[in-house]
CSV table of C-alpha atoms in Angstrom, one decimal:
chain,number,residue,atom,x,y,z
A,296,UNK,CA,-35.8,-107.0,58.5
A,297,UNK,CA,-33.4,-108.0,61.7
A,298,UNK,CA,-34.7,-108.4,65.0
A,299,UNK,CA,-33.0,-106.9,68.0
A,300,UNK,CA,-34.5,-107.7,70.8
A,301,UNK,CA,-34.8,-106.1,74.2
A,302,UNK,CA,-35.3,-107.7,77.6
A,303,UNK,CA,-36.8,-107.1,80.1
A,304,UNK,CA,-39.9,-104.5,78.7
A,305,UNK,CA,-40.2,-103.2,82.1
A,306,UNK,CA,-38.6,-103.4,85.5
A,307,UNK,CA,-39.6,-102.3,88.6
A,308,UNK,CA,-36.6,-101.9,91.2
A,309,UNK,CA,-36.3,-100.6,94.5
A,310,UNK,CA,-33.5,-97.7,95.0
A,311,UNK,CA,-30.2,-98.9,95.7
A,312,UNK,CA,-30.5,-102.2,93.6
A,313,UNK,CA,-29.0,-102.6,90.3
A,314,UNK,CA,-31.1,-104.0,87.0
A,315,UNK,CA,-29.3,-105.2,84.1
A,316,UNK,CA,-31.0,-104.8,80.5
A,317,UNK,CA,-29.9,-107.1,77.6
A,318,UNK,CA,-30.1,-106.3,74.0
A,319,UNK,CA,-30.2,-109.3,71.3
A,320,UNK,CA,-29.6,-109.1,67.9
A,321,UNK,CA,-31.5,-112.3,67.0
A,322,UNK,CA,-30.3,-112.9,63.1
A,323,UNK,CA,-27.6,-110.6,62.7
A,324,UNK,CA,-23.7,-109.6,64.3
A,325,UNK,CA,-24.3,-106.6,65.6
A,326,UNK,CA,-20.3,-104.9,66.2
A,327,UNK,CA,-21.7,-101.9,67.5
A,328,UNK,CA,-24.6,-101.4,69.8
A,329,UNK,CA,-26.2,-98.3,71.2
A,330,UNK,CA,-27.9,-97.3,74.2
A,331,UNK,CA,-30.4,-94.5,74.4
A,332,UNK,CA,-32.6,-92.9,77.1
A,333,UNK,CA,-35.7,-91.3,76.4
A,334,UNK,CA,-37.7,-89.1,78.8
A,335,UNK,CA,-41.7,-88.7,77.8
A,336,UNK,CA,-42.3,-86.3,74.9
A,337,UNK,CA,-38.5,-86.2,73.8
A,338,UNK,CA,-36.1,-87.3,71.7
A,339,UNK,CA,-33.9,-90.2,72.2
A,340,UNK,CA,-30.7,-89.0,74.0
A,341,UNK,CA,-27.6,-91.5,73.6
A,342,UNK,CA,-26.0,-92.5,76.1
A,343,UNK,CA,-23.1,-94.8,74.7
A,344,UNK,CA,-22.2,-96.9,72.2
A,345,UNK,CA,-21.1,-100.4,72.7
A,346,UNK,CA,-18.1,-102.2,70.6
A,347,UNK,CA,-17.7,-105.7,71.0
A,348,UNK,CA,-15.1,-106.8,72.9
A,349,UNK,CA,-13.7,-103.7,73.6
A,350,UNK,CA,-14.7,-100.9,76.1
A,351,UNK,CA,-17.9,-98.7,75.6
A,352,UNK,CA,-17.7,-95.1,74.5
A,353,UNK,CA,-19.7,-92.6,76.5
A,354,UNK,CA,-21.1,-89.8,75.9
A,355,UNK,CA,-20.4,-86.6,77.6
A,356,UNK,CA,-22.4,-86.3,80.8
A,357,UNK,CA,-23.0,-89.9,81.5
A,358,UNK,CA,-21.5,-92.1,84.4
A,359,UNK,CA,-19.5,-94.8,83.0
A,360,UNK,CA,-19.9,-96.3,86.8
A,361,UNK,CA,-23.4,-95.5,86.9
A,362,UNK,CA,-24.6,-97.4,83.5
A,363,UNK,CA,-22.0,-100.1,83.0
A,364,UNK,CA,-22.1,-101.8,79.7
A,365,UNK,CA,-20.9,-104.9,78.6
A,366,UNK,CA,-21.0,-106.4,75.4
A,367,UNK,CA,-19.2,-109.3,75.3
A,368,UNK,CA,-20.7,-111.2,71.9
A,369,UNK,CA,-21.6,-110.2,68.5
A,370,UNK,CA,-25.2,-110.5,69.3
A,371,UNK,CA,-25.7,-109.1,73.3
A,372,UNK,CA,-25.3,-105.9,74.7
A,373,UNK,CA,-26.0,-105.2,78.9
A,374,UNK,CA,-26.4,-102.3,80.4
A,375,UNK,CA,-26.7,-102.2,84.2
A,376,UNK,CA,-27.8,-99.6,86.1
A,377,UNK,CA,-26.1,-99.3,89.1
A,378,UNK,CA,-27.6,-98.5,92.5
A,379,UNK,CA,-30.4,-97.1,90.9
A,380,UNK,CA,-32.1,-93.7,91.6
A,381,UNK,CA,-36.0,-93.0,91.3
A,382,UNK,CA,-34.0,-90.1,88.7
A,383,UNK,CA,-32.5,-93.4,87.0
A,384,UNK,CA,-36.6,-94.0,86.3
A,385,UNK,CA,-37.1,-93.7,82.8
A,386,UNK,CA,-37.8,-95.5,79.1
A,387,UNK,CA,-34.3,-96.9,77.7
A,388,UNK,CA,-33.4,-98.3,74.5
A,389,UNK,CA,-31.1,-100.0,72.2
A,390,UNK,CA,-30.2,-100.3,68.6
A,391,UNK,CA,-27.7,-102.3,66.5
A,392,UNK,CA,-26.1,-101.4,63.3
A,393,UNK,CA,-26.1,-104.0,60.8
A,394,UNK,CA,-22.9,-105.3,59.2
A,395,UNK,CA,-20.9,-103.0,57.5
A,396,UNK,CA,-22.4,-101.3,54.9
A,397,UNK,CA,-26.0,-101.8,56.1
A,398,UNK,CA,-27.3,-98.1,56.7
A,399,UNK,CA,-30.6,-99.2,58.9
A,400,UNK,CA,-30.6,-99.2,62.4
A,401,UNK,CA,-32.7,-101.6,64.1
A,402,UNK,CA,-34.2,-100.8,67.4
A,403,UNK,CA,-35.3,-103.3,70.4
A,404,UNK,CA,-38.7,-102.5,71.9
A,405,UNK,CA,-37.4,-100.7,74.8
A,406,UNK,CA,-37.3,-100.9,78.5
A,407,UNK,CA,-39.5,-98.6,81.1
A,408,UNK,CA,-37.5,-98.8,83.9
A,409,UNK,CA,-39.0,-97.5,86.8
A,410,UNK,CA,-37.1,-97.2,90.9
A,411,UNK,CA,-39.0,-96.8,93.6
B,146,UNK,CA,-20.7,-81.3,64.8
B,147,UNK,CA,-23.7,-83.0,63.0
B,148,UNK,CA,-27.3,-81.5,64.0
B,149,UNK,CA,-31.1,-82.3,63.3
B,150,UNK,CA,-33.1,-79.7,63.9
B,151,UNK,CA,-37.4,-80.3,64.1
B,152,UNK,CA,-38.8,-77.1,64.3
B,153,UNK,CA,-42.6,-78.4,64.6
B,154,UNK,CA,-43.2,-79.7,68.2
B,155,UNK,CA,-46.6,-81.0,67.2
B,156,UNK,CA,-48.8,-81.5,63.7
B,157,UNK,CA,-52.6,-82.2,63.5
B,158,UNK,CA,-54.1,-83.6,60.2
B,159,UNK,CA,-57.0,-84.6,59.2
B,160,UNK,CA,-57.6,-88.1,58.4
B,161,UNK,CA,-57.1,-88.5,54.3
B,162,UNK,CA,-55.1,-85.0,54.0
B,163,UNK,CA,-51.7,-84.6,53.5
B,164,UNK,CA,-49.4,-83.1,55.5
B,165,UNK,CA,-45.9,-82.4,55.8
B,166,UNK,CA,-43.4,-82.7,58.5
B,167,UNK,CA,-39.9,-80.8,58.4
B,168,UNK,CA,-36.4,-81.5,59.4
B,169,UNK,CA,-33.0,-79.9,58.4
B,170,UNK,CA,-30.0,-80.3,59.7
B,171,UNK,CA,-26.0,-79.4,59.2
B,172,UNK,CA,-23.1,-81.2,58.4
B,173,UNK,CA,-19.8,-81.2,56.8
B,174,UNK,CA,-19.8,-84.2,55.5
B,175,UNK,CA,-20.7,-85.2,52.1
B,176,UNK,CA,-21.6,-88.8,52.6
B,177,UNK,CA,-24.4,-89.5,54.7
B,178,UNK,CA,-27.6,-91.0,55.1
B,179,UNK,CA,-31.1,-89.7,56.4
B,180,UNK,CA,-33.8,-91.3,58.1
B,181,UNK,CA,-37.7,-90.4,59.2
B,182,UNK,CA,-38.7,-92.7,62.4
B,183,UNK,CA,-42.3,-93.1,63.5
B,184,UNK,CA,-42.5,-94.1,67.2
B,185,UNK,CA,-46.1,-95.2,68.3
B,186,UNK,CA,-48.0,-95.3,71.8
B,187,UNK,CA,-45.8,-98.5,71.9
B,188,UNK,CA,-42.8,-96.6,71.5
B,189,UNK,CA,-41.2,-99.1,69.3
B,190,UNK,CA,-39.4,-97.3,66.5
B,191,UNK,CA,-40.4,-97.9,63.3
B,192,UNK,CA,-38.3,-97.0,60.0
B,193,UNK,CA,-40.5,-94.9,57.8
B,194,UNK,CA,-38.4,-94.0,55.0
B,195,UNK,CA,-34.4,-93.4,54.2
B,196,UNK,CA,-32.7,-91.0,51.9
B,197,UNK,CA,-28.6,-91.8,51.1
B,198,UNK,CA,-26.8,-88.1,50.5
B,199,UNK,CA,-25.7,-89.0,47.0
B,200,UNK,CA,-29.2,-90.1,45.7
B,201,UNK,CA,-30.5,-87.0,43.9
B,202,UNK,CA,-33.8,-89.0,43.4
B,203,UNK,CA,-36.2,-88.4,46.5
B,204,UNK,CA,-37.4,-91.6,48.6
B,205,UNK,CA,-40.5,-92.4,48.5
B,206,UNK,CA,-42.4,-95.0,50.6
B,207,UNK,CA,-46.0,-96.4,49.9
B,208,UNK,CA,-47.9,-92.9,51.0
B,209,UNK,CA,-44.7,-91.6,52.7
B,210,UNK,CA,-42.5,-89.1,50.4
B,211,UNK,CA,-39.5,-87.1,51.4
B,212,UNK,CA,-38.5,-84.3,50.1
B,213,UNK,CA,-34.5,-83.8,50.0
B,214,UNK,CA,-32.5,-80.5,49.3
B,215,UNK,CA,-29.0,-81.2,49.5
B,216,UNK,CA,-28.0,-77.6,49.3
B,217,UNK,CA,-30.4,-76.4,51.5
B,218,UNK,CA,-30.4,-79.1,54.1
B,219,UNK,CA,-33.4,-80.0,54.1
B,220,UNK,CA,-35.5,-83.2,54.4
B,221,UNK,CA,-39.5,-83.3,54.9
B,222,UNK,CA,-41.6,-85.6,55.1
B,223,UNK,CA,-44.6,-85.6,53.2
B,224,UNK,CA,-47.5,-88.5,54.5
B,225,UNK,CA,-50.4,-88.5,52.4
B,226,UNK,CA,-53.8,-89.9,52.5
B,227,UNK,CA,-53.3,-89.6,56.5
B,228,UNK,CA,-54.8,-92.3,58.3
B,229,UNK,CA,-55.5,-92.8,62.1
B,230,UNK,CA,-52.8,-95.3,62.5
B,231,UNK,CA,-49.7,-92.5,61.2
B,232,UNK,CA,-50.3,-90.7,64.6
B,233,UNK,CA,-47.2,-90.8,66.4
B,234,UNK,CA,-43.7,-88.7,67.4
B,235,UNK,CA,-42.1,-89.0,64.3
B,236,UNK,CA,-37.9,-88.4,64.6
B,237,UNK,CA,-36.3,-86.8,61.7
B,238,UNK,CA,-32.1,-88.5,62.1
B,239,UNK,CA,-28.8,-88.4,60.3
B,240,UNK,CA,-25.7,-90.6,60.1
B,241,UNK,CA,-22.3,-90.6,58.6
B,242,UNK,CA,-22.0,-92.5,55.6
B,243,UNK,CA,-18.4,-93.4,55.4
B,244,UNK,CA,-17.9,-96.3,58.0
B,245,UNK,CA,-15.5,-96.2,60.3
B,246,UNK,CA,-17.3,-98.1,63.3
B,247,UNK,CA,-18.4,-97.7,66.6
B,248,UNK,CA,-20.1,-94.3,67.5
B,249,UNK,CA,-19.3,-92.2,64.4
B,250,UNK,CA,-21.6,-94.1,62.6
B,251,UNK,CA,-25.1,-93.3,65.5
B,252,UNK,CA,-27.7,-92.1,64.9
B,253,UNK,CA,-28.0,-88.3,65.5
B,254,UNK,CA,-32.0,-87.8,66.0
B,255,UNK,CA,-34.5,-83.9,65.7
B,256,UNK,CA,-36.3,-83.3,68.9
B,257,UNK,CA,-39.6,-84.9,67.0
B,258,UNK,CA,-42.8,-83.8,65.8
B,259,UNK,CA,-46.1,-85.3,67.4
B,260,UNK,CA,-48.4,-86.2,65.0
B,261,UNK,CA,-52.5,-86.3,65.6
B,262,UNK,CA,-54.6,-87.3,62.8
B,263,UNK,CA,-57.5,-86.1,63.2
B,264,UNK,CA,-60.9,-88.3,62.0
């Protein structure tokens, strides 16, 4: 199957400082990307979704200025958190859709982000 | 508004037994897909097994089964032969079928069920 890969697979940062996470799809165009958070023992909560080369679409509740995402190629997402928060701590993750038509998601291995 | 609902926080198995995990959900829509995750200690997500909306045949997967009821809205998953390796959170999700791009086509995931097999 594709490959997305996620980078780094954990980050310690100190609060205040931003840290940018990138999402690769390896062997595929990914047009859409998504970006989910994931406290421990819960479900993945998304966050946006990234288009290429276009804006990102947020969901309700989350800070456009606080996670800024950039996805400026069919095969890489960013997503920087911005002056980070020990509350920013937590496990985030991405997926990309295949091309159209392709119903599987594919996931990267995720990023613990941590802000001390 | 599409919604997955898991109503079992947490599952314990023994190891060789089946067991059955359940997920339903509600939507409007007539094209769609479904999907059981697995997601390990490593929390990498795994697909387990995927069920399109129009298919009146139900998935099946090596050991994994689902179990599909359009009218009800309902999809469980059925692992059997359990081994120590299926312990995990397993995420019951849906998504739109027709393909319009960007975010109506994400994923829309249960709260998850925490699976311990037992040896």
């Amino acid at each position: 199957g594709a490959v997305v890969s996620q980078h780094p697979s954990w980050v310690i940062c100190k609060s205040g400082t931003s840290v940018k996470i990138e999402c690769r799809s390896l062997d595929f165009q990914a047009t859409t990307m998504f970006w989910y958070r994931q406290f421990p023992k819960q479900s993945l909560m998304l966050m946006a979704t990234s288009n290429e080369g276009s804006k990102a679409t947020y969901e309700q509740g989350v800070e456009k200025d606080k996670f800024l995402i950039n996805h400026a190629s069919l095969t890489l997402s960013t997503l920087t958190v911005t002056s980070a928060h020990p509350e920013d701590s937590s496990f985030y993750i991405c997926s990309a859709n295949g091309l159209r038509g392709n119903t599987e998601a594919f996931f990267g291995q995720g990023t613990r982000l941590t802000v001390v | 508004a599409q919604t997955v609902t898991q109503s079992q926080p947490e599952m314990s198995v023994q190891e060789a037994e089946t067991v059955t995990l359940s997920c339903t959900y509600d939507t409007s829509e007539s094209d769609y897909y479904l999907f059981w995750y697995k997601q390990p200690p490593s929390r990498q997500m795994i697909l387990v097994i995927r069920q399109e909306a129009y298919k009146q045949q139900n998935a099946t997967e090596n050991r994994f089964s689902v179990n599909f009821q359009k009218a009800a809205k309902s999809f469980s998953l059925k692992i059997s032969d359990s081994q120590l390796g299926d312990a995990a959170m397993y995420f019951c999700a849906y998504r739109n079928g027709r393909y319009y791009g960007g975010a109506t086509n994400k994923l829309i995931f249960g709260t998850g069920t925490l699976l311990a097999v037992q040896p």
